[in-house]
JSON list of C-alpha atoms in Angstrom, two decimals:
[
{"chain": "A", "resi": 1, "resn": "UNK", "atom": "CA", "xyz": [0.00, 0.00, 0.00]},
{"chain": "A", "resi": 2, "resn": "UNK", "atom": "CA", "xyz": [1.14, 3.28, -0.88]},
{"chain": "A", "resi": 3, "resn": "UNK", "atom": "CA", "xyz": [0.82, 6.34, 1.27]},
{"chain": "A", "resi": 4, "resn": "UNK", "atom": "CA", "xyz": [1.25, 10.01, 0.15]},
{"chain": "A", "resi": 5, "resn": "UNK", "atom": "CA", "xyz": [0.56, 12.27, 3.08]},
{"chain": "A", "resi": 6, "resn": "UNK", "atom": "CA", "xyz": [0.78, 15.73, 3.19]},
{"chain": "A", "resi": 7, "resn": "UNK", "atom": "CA", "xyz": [0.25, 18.18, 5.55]},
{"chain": "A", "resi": 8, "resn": "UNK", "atom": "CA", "xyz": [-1.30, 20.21, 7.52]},
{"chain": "A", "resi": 9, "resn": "UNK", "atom": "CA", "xyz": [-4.28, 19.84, 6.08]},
{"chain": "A", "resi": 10, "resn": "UNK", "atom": "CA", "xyz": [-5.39, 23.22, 6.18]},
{"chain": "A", "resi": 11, "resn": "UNK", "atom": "CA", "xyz": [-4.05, 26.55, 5.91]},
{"chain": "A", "resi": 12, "resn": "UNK", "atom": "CA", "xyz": [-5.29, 30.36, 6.52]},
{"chain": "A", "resi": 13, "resn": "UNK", "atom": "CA", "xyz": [-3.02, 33.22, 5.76]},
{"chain": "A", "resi": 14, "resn": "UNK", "atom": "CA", "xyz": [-2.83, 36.42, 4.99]},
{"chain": "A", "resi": 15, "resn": "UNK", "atom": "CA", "xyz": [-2.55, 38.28, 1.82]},
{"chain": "A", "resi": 16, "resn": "UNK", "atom": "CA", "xyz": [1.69, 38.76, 1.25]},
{"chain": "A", "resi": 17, "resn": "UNK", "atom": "CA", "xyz": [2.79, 35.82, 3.69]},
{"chain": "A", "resi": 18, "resn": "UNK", "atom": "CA", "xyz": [4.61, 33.13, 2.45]},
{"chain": "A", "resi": 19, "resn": "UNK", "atom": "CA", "xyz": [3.85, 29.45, 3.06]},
{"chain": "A", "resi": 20, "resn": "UNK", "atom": "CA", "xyz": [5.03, 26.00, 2.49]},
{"chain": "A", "resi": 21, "resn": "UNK", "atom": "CA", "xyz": [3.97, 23.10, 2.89]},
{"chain": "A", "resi": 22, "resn": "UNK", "atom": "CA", "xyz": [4.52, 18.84, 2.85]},
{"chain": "A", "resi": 23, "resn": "UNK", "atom": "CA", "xyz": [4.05, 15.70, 0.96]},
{"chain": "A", "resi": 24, "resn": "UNK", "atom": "CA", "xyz": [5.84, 12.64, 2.09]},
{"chain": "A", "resi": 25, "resn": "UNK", "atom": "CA", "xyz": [5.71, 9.71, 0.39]},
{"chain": "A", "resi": 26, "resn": "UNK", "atom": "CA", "xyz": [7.61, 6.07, 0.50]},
{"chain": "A", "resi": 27, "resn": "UNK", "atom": "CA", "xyz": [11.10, 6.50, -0.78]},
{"chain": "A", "resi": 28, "resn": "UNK", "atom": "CA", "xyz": [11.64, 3.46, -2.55]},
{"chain": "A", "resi": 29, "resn": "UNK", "atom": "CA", "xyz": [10.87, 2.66, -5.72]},
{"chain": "A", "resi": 30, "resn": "UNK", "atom": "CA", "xyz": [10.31, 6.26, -6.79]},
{"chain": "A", "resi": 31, "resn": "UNK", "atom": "CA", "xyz": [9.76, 7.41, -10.13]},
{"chain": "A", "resi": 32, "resn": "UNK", "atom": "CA", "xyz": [7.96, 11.06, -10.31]},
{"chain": "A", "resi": 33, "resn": "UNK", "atom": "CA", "xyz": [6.59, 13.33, -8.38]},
{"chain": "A", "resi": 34, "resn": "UNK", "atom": "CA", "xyz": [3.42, 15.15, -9.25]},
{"chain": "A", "resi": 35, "resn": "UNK", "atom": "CA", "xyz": [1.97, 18.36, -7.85]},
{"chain": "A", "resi": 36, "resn": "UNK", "atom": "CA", "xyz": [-1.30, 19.49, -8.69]},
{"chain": "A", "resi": 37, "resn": "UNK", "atom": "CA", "xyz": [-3.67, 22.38, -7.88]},
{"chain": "A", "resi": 38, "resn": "UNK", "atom": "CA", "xyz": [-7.29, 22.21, -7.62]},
{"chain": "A", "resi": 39, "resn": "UNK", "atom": "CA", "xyz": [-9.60, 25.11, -7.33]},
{"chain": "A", "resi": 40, "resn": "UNK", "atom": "CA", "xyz": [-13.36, 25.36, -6.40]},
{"chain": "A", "resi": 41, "resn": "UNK", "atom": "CA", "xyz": [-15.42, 24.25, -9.07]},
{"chain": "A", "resi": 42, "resn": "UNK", "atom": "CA", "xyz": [-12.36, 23.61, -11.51]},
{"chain": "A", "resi": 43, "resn": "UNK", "atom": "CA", "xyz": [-10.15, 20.28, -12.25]},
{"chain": "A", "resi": 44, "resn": "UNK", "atom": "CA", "xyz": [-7.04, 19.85, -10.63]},
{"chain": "A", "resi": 45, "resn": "UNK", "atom": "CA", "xyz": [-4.21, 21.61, -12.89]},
{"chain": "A", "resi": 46, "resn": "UNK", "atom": "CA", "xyz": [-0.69, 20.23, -13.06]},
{"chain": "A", "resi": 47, "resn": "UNK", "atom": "CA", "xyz": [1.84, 22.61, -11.78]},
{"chain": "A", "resi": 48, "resn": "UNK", "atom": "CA", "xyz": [5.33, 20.31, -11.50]},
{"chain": "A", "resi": 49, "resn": "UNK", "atom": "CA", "xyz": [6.52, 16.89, -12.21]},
{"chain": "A", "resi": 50, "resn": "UNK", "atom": "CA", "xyz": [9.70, 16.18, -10.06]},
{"chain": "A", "resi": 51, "resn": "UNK", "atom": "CA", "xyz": [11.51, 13.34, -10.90]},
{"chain": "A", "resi": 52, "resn": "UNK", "atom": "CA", "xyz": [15.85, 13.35, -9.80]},
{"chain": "A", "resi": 53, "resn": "UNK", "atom": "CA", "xyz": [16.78, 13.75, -6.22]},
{"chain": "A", "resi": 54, "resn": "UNK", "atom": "CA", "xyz": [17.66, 17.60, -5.28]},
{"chain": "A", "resi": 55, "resn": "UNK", "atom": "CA", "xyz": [15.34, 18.97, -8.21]},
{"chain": "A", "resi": 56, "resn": "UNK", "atom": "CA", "xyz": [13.55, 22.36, -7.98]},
{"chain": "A", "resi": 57, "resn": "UNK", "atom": "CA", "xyz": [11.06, 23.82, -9.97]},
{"chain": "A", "resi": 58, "resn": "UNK", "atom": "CA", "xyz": [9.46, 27.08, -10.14]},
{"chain": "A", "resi": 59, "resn": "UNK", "atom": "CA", "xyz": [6.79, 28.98, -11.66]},
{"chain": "A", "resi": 60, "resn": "UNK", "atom": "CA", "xyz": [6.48, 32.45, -10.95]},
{"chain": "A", "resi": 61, "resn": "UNK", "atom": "CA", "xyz": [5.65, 32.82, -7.03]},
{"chain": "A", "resi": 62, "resn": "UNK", "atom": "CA", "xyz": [5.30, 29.10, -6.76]},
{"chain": "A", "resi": 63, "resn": "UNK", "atom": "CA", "xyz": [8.32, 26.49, -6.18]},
{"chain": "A", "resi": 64, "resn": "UNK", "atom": "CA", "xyz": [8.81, 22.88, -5.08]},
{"chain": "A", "resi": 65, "resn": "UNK", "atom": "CA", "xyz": [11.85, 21.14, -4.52]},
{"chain": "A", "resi": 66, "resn": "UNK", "atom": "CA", "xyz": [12.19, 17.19, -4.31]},
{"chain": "A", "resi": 67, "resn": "UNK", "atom": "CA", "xyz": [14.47, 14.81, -1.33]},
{"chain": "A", "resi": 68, "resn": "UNK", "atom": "CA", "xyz": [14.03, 11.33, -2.99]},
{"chain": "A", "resi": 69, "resn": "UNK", "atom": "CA", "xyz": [16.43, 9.47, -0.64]},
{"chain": "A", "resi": 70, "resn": "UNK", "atom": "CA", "xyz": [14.19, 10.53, 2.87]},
{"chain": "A", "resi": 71, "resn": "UNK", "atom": "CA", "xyz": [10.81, 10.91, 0.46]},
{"chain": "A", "resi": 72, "resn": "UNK", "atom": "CA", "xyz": [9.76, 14.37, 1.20]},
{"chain": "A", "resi": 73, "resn": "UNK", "atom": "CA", "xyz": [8.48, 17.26, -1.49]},
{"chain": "A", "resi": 74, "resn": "UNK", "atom": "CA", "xyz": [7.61, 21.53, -0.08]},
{"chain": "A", "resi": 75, "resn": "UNK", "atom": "CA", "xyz": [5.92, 23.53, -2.23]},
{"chain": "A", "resi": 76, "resn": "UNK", "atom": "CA", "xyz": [6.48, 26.70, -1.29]},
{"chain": "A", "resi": 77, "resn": "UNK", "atom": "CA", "xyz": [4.12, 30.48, -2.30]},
{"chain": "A", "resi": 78, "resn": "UNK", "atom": "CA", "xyz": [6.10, 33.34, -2.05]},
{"chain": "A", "resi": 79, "resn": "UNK", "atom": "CA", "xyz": [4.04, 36.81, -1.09]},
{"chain": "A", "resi": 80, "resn": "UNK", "atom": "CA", "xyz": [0.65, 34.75, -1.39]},
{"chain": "A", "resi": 81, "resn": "UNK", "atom": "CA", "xyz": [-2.14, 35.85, -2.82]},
{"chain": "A", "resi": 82, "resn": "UNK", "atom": "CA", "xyz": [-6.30, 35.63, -3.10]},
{"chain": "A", "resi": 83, "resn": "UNK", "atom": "CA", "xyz": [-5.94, 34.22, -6.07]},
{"chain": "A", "resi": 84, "resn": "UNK", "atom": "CA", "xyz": [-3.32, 31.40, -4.69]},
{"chain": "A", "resi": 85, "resn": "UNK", "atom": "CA", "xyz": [-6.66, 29.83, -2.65]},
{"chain": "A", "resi": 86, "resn": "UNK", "atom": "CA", "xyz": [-6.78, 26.41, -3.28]},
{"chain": "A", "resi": 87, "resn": "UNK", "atom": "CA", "xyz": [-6.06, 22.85, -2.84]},
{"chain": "A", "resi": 88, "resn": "UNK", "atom": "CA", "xyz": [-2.58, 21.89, -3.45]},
{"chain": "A", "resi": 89, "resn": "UNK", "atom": "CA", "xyz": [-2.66, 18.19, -4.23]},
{"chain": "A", "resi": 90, "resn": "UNK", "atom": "CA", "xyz": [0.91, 15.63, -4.27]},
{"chain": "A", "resi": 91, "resn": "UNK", "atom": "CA", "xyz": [0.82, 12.32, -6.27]},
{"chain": "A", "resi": 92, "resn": "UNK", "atom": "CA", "xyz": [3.64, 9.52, -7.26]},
{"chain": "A", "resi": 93, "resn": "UNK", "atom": "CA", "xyz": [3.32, 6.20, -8.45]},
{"chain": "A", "resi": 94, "resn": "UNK", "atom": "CA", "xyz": [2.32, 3.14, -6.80]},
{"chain": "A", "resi": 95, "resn": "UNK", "atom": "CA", "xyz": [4.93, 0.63, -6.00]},
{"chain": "A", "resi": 96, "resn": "UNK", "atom": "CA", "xyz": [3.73, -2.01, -8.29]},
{"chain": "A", "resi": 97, "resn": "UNK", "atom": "CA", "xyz": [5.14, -0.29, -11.20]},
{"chain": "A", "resi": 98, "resn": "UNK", "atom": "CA", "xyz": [1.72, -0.23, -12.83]},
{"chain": "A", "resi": 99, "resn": "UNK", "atom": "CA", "xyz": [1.80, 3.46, -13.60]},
{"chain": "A", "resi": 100, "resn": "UNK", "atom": "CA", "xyz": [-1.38, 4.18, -11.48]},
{"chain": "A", "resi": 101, "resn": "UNK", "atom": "CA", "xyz": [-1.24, 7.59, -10.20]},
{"chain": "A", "resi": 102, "resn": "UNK", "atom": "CA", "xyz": [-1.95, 7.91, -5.94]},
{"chain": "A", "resi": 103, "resn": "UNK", "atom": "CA", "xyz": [-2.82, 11.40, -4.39]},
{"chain": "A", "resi": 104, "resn": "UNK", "atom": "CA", "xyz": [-2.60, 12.89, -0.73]},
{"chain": "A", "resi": 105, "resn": "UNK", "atom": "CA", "xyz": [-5.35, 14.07, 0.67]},
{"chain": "A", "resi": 106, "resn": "UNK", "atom": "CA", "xyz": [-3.94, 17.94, -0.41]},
{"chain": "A", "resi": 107, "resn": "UNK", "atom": "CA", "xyz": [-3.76, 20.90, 1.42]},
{"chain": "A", "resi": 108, "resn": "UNK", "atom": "CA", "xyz": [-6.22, 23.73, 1.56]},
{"chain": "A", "resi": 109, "resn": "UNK", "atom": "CA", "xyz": [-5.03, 26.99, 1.28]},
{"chain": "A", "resi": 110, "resn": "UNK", "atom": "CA", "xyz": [-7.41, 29.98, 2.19]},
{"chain": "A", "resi": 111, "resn": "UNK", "atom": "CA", "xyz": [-5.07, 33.79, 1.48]},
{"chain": "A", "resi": 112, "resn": "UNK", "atom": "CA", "xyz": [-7.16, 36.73, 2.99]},
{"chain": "A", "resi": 113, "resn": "UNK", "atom": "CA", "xyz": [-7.22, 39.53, 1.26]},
{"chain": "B", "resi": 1, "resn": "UNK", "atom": "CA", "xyz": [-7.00, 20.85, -28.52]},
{"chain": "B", "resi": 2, "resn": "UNK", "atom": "CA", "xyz": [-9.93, 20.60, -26.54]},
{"chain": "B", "resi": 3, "resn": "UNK", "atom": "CA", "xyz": [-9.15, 19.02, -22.64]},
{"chain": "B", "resi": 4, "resn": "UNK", "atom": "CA", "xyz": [-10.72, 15.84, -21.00]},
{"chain": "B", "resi": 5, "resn": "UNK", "atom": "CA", "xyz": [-14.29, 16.07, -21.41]},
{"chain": "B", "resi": 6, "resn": "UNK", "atom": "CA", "xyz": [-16.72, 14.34, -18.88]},
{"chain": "B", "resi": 7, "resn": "UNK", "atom": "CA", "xyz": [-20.03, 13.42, -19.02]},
{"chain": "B", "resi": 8, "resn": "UNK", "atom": "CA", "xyz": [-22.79, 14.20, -17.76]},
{"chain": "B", "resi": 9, "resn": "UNK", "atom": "CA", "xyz": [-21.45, 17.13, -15.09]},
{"chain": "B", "resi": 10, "resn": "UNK", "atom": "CA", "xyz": [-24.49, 16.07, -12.62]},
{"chain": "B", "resi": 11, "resn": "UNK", "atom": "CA", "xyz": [-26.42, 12.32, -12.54]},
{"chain": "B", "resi": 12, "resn": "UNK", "atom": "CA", "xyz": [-28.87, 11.64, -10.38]},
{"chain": "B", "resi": 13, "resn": "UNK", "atom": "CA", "xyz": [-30.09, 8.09, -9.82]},
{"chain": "B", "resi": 14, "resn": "UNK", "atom": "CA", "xyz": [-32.27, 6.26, -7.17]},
{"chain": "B", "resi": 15, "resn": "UNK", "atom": "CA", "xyz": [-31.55, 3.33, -5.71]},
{"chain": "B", "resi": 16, "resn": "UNK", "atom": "CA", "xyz": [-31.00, 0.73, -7.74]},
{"chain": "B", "resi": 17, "resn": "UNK", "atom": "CA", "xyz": [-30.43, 1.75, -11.04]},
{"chain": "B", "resi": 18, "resn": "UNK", "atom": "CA", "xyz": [-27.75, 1.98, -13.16]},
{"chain": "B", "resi": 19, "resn": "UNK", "atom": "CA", "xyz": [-24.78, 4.94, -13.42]},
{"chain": "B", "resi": 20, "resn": "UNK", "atom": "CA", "xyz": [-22.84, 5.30, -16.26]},
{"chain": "B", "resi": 21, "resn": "UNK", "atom": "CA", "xyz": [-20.10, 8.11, -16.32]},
{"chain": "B", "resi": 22, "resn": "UNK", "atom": "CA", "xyz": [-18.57, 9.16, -19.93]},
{"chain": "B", "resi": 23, "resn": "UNK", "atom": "CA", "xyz": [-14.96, 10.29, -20.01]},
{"chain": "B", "resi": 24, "resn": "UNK", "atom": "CA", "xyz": [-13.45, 11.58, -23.79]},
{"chain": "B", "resi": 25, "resn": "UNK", "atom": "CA", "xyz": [-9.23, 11.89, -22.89]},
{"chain": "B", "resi": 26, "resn": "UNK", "atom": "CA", "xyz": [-7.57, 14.39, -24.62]},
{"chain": "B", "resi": 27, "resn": "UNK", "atom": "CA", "xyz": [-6.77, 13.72, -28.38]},
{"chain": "B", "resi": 28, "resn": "UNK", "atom": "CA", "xyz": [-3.88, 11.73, -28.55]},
{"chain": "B", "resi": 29, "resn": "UNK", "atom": "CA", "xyz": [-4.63, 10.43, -25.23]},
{"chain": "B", "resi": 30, "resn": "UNK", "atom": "CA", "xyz": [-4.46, 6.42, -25.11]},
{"chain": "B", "resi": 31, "resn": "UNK", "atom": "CA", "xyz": [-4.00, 6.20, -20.82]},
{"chain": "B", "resi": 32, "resn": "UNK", "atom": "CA", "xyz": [-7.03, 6.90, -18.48]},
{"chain": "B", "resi": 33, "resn": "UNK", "atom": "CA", "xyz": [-7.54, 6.97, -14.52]},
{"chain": "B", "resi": 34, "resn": "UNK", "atom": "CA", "xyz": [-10.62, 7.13, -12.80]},
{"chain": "B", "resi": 35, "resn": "UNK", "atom": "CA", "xyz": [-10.84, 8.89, -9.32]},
{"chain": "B", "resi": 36, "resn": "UNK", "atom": "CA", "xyz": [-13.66, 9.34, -6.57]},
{"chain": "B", "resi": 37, "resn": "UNK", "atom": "CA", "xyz": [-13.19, 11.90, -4.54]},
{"chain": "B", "resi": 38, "resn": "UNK", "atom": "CA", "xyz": [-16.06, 11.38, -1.21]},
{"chain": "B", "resi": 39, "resn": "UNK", "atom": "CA", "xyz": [-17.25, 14.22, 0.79]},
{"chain": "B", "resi": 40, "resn": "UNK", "atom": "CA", "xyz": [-14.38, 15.85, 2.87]},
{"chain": "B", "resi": 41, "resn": "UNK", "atom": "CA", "xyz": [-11.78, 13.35, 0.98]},
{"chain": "B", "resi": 42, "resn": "UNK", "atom": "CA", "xyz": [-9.39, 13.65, -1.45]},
{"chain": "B", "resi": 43, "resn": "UNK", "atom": "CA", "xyz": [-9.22, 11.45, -4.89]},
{"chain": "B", "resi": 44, "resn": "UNK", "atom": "CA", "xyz": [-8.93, 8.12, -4.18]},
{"chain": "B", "resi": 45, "resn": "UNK", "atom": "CA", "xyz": [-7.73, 5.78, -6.81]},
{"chain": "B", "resi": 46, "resn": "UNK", "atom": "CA", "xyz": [-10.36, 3.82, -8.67]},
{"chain": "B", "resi": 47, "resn": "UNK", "atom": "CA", "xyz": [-8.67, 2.04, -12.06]},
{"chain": "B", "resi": 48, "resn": "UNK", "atom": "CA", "xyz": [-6.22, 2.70, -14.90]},
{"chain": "B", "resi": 49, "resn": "UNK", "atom": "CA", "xyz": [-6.74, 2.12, -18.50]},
{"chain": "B", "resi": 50, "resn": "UNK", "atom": "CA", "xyz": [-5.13, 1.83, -21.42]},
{"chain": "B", "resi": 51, "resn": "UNK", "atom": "CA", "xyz": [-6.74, 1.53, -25.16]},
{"chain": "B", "resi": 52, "resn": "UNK", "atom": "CA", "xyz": [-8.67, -1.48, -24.85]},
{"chain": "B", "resi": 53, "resn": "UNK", "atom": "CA", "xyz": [-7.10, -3.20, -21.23]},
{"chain": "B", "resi": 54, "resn": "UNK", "atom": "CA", "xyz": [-7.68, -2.29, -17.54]},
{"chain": "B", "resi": 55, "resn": "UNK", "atom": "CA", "xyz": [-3.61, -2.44, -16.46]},
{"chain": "B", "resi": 56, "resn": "UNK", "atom": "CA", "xyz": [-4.68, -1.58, -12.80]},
{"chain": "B", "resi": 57, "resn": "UNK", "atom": "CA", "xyz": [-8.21, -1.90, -11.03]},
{"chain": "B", "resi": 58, "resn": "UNK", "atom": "CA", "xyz": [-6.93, -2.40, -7.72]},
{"chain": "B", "resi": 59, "resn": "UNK", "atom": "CA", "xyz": [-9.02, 0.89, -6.25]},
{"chain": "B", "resi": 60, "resn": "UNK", "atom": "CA", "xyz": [-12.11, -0.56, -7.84]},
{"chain": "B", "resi": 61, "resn": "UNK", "atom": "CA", "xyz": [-14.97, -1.77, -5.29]},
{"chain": "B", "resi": 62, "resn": "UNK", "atom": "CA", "xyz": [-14.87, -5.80, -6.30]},
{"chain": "B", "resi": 63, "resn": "UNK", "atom": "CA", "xyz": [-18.95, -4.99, -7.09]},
{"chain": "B", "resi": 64, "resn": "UNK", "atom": "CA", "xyz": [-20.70, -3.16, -8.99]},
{"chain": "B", "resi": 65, "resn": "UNK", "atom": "CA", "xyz": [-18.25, -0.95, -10.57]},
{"chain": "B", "resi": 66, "resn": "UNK", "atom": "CA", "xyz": [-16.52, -1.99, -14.07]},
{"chain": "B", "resi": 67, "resn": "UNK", "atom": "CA", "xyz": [-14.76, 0.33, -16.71]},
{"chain": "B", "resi": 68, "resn": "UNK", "atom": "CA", "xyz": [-13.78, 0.00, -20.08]},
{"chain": "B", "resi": 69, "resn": "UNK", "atom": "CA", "xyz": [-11.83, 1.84, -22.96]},
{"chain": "B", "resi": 70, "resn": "UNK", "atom": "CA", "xyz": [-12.91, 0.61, -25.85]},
{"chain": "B", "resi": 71, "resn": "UNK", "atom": "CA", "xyz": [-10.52, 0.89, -29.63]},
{"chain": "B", "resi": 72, "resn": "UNK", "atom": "CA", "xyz": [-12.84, 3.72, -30.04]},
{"chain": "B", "resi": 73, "resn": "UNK", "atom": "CA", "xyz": [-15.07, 6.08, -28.29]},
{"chain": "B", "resi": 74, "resn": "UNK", "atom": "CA", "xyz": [-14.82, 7.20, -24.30]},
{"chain": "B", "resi": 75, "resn": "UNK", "atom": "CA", "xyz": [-13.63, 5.37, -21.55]},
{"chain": "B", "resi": 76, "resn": "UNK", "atom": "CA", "xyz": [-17.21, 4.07, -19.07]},
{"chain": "B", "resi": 77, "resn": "UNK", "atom": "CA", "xyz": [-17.31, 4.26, -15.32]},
{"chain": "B", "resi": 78, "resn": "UNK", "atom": "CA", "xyz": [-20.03, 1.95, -14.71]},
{"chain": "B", "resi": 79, "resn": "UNK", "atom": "CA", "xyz": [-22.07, 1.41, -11.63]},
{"chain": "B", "resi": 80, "resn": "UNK", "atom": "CA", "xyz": [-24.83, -1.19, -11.35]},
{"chain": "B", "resi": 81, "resn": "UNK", "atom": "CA", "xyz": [-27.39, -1.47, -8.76]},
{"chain": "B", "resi": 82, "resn": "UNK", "atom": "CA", "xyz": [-26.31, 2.29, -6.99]},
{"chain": "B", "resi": 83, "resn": "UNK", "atom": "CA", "xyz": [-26.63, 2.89, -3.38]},
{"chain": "B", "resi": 84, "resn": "UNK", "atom": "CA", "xyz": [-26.66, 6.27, -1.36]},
{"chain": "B", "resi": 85, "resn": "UNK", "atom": "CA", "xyz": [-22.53, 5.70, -0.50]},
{"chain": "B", "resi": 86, "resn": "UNK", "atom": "CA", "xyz": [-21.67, 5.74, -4.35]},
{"chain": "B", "resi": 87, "resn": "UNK", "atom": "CA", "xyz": [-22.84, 9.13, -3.85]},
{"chain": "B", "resi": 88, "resn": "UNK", "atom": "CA", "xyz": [-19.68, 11.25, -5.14]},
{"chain": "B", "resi": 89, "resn": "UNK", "atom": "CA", "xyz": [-17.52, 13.11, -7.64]},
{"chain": "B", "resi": 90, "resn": "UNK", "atom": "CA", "xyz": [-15.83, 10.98, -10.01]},
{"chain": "B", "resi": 91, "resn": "UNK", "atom": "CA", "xyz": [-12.84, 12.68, -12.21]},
{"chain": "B", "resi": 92, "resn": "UNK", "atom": "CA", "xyz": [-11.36, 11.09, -14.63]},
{"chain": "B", "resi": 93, "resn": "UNK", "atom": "CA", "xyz": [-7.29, 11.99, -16.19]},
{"chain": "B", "resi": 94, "resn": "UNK", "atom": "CA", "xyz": [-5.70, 11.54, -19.84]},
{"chain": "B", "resi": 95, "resn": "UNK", "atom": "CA", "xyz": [-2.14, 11.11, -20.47]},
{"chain": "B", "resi": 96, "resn": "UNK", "atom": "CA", "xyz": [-0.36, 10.26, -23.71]},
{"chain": "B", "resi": 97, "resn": "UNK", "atom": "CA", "xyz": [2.52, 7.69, -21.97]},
{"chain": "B", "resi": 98, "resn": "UNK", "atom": "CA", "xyz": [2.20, 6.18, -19.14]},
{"chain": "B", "resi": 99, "resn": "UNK", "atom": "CA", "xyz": [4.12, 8.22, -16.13]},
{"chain": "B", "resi": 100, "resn": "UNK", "atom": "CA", "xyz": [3.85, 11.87, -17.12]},
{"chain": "B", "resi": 101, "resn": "UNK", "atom": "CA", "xyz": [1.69, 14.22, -16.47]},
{"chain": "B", "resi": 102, "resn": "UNK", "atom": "CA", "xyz": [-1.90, 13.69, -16.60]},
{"chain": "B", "resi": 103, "resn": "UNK", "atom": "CA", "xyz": [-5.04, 16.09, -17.26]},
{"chain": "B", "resi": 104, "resn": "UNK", "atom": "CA", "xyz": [-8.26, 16.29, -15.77]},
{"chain": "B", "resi": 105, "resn": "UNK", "atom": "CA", "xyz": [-11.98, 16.56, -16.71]},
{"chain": "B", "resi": 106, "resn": "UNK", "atom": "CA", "xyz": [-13.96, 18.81, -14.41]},
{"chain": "B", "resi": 107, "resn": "UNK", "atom": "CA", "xyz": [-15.66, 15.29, -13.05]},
{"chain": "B", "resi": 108, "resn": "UNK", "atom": "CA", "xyz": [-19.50, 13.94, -13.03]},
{"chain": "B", "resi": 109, "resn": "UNK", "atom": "CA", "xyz": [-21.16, 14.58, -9.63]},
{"chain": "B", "resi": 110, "resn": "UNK", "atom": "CA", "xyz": [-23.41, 11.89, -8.83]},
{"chain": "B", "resi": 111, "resn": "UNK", "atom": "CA", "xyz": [-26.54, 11.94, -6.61]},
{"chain": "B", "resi": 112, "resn": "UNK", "atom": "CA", "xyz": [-28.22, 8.67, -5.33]},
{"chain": "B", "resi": 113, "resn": "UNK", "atom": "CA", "xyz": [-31.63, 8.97, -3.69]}
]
């Protein structure tokens, strides 16, 4: 059984704070990581794939960086913003090489203006 | 190019009857996932397709619930004989390989009363 967690589960900040926050998943037999973000009423939208140990991606206030070896991924918001409210969703691959997809339960961002 | 497509957006079915849930992956698209995502939960793993073969159904309830992907035409969600706890959002993903990124419909909310 595979388990992506991520936490917290919830998060309320204000309008120019930064945040960051976790997935974990099992560290062997890793192939990609996926992060995701899902708004109200929307589909979740891709926003990295993370696949070599030390990686870091970014896209404009939003960055991730990957730790393979101890199975740990932060996504991190610079100066957050309304607009950043969301879910923030991680995913890898199950361990029986199938290619399924498995998500954490995400966390919930709420930025007051 | 137009994105995963699911249909209907809202079912409603009583007891009993049968649910089927349309999903059209993006063109060029030959892997599918299915995903139910429960009140206060996140999306839980359901099945994995590929044209024409189920590679993983490991998430799928061992009654009831079948998919296919036929040569041509959308991939089915099927649910026979609902009850009130099928009662969800089901989402479905595309991808063009298997392990990269993977898009999402807006899902097909379905009622059972």
């Amino acid at each position: 059984i595979l388990n992506v967690e991520q936490s917290p589960q919830s998060l309320h900040v204000q309008e120019g704070d930064s945040t960051n926050f976790t997935c974990s998943f099992p560290s062997s037999n890793f192939y990609a990581l996926h992060w995701y973000r899902w708004e109200t009423a929307k589909s979740p939208e891709a926003l990295f794939v993370m696949t070599l140990n030390g990686d870091e991606k970014k896209k404009g206030r939003i960055s991730a960086t990957l730790n393979t070896k101890e199975g740990y991924s932060y996504l991190y918001i610079k100066g957050s913003q309304p607009e950043d409210s969301a879910t923030y969703l991680c995913a890898t691959y199950g361990s029986s090489n199938t290619g399924k997809l498995i998500f954490g339960q995400g966390t919930t961002l709420q930025v007051k203006p | 190019n137009a994105g995963v497509m699911q249909n209907p957006r809202h079912l409603v079915r009583r007891r009993g009857q049968e649910a089927r849930l349309r999903c059209s992956p993006m063109k060029g698209h030959s892997h599918v996932y299915w995903y139910r995502q429960l009140p206060e939960e996140g999306l839980k793993f359901m099945v994995y397709l590929q044209k024409e073969n189920i590679i993983d159904e490991s998430g799928m309830p061992k009654e009831r619930f079948s998919a296919e992907f036929p040569k041509e035409g959308p991939s089915i969600l099927r649910i026979q004989q609902v009850v009130r706890g099928d009662s969800a959002a089901y989402f479905c993903a595309s991808s063009p390989l298997e392990r990269v990124v993977a898009f999402f419909g807006q899902g097909t909310r379905l009622t059972v009363v």
